[in-house]
């Protein structure tokens, strides 16, 4: 959420900053701004340009001769105060000697604003960030490092931030506490960013700050230190990333690209992790012995949004294959109910970004109480990955679209691998293990088959897009599929989409069924097919339009419905194949309605604030 870029070197900073902001725009897109240190003789002043709207609006409106070889920029997702020109970052002190860009939230912002106002400081924005600029400007310390450290010592909250000061023209000072900050090393030039995406075209030699760490960045290098100004001596390392993976290429949107990448991403996820001979899986990153797997009595999965829904699919897999009680819970609620942490429970945090603050705080709560937590995380080295005792990386590659797709598919596969592992040290037979391993091997190809029917789904989606409100229904394994389907649909089409257990319809929601309210029903070929088909008849009898995601050969009993057949896997693995058409329904509905697919309104990638 929100993006930061910075540059110091000998090139013109504005174009580098604007390009970097464009690459981070998915993380916040209601306003953008930048500040440069002007290189004009004598003054060494700062120049700021910022406005509500997109990065391209900022670029179009940049004043003439807006030049400088050092600068910082920001793309915002509003927390304190609406998206206005004034509330956009950077924020400065009254004399515009200090400029700050900030990701995160300052919890004691109101108290600090009151104190500053009482001291005669005029605050011009509604933001929490502005106080940092004033606090830095008012610090008596004689170094920029000291001033930033002084300011942070009175702030409670989270930050990834960058500070430029007219009196210290050779440096940018950056800091991290709960919000990522990366320093990129170039040739006599240096970069800073909140996300690798903004750096990879310039450098892949980077240093990732830890929480509580700061860095001084000059054109010649960087040094890291703690709040008490003692050095931490962090070195930069090379990260193995393909810059092209961050491009949309020939696709009209990142979401489209990422959906179509799913077969390859799934293959990467499974590579080297399947053991056909023993019907088992290899998950070395968990750092756990078979004896420890056997000692687990319960599994608790924590994630947010779609990751939580896939967590529900994962809990089903673990109960089915390992016969261990398992459930998923929204990580955003978990720590507020003073959860009981049990020594023989395995906690699993699931997150694409590894930055979601609610998931991260849940992990910290578990660890503080002595629990063991593993992560299913996509972004290598992210905060959640670093805090966990072990984990399974998702290998989905960079996910840029706000609506998550390929990472979710790989989360499901991660749960399948874990469930087989847990099952095979218990009662899952070698034959059953082999049955699932074989089915997993076939999945990338089956995913490809589903995606190949995109045009068919697009036609269905265009009809659904006309309805202001929709139901998504499913039972047991199908219910989290319905939840994820509704989530994706509402997220990018802005239609009201609600998920119910099919079995619950008669207990209330059926009252809403009429010809204007379509239902998307998940009906796999399983023990519940007949009951599901019964519910379809009840909907049809009330003239509710129906789209049914099902398997070839399932008899819908003559009910009037648009049918989407997906290939059969093993029943335990069916949920993921049934989720894919729902992604494409959401995508094509949003496309038909003319929405910005990758940047849905009010949202942003990676929710780093509570
Ligand atoms: C939905 C979506 C969100 C995320 C959620 C968790 O398409 O993208 O619901 O799934 O914010 O994000 P991560 O997985 O990064 O923790």
Coordinates of C-alpha atoms and ligand atoms in Angstrom, one line a residue, residues 303-309 350-357 359 376 378-379 384 394 399 401-405 407-408 411 484 487-488 491-492 603-607, ligand 1:
X303 CA -4.7 -15.0 6.0
X304 CA -6.7 -12.1 4.8
X305 CA -9.2 -11.7 2.0
X306 CA -8.7 -14.2 -0.8
X307 CA -5.7 -15.7 1.0
X308 CA -8.2 -16.5 3.9
X309 CA -10.6 -18.2 1.4
X350 CA -0.7 -17.5 4.1
X351 CA 0.1 -14.4 2.1
X352 CA 1.1 -13.4 -1.4
X353 CA 2.9 -10.3 -0.5
X354 CA 4.2 -11.4 2.9
X355 CA 3.5 -7.8 3.9
X356 CA -0.1 -7.8 4.9
X357 CA 0.0 -6.2 8.3
X359 CA -1.2 -11.4 8.8
X376 CA 2.9 -20.0 2.6
X378 CA 5.1 -15.6 -2.4
X379 CA 7.5 -12.8 -1.9
X384 CA 5.9 -12.7 7.0
X394 CA 4.9 -20.1 -3.7
X399 CA 2.0 -10.5 -8.9
X401 CA -2.6 -6.8 -10.4
X402 CA -4.5 -5.9 -7.2
X403 CA -6.8 -8.9 -7.7
X404 CA -4.8 -11.9 -6.8
X405 CA -4.9 -15.0 -9.1
X407 CA -0.6 -16.6 -6.1
X408 CA -3.9 -18.0 -4.9
X411 CA -1.4 -21.3 -2.2
X484 CA -13.4 -16.5 -3.7
X487 CA -14.7 -11.7 -3.8
X488 CA -13.1 -11.5 -7.2
X491 CA -13.5 -6.5 -6.3
X492 CA -13.1 -5.6 -10.0
X603 CA -8.2 -0.8 -3.2
X604 CA -4.4 -1.3 -3.5
X605 CA -2.0 -4.2 -3.6
X606 CA -0.6 -5.3 -0.2
X607 CA -2.5 -4.0 2.7
Ligands
LIG1 C1 -8.1 -10.4 -3.5 C2 -6.9 -9.9 -2.9 C3 -6.9 -9.6 -1.5 C4 -5.6 -10.3 -0.9 C5 -5.5 -10.0 0.6 C6 -4.3 -10.7 1.2 O1 -8.0 -10.5 -4.9 O2 -6.0 -9.7 -3.6 O3 -8.0 -10.1 -0.8 O4 -5.8 -11.7 -1.1 O5 -5.4 -8.6 0.8 O6 -3.1 -10.3 0.6 P1 -1.8 -11.1 0.7 O7 -2.0 -12.4 0.1 O8 -0.7 -10.3 0.1 O9 -1.5 -11.2 2.2

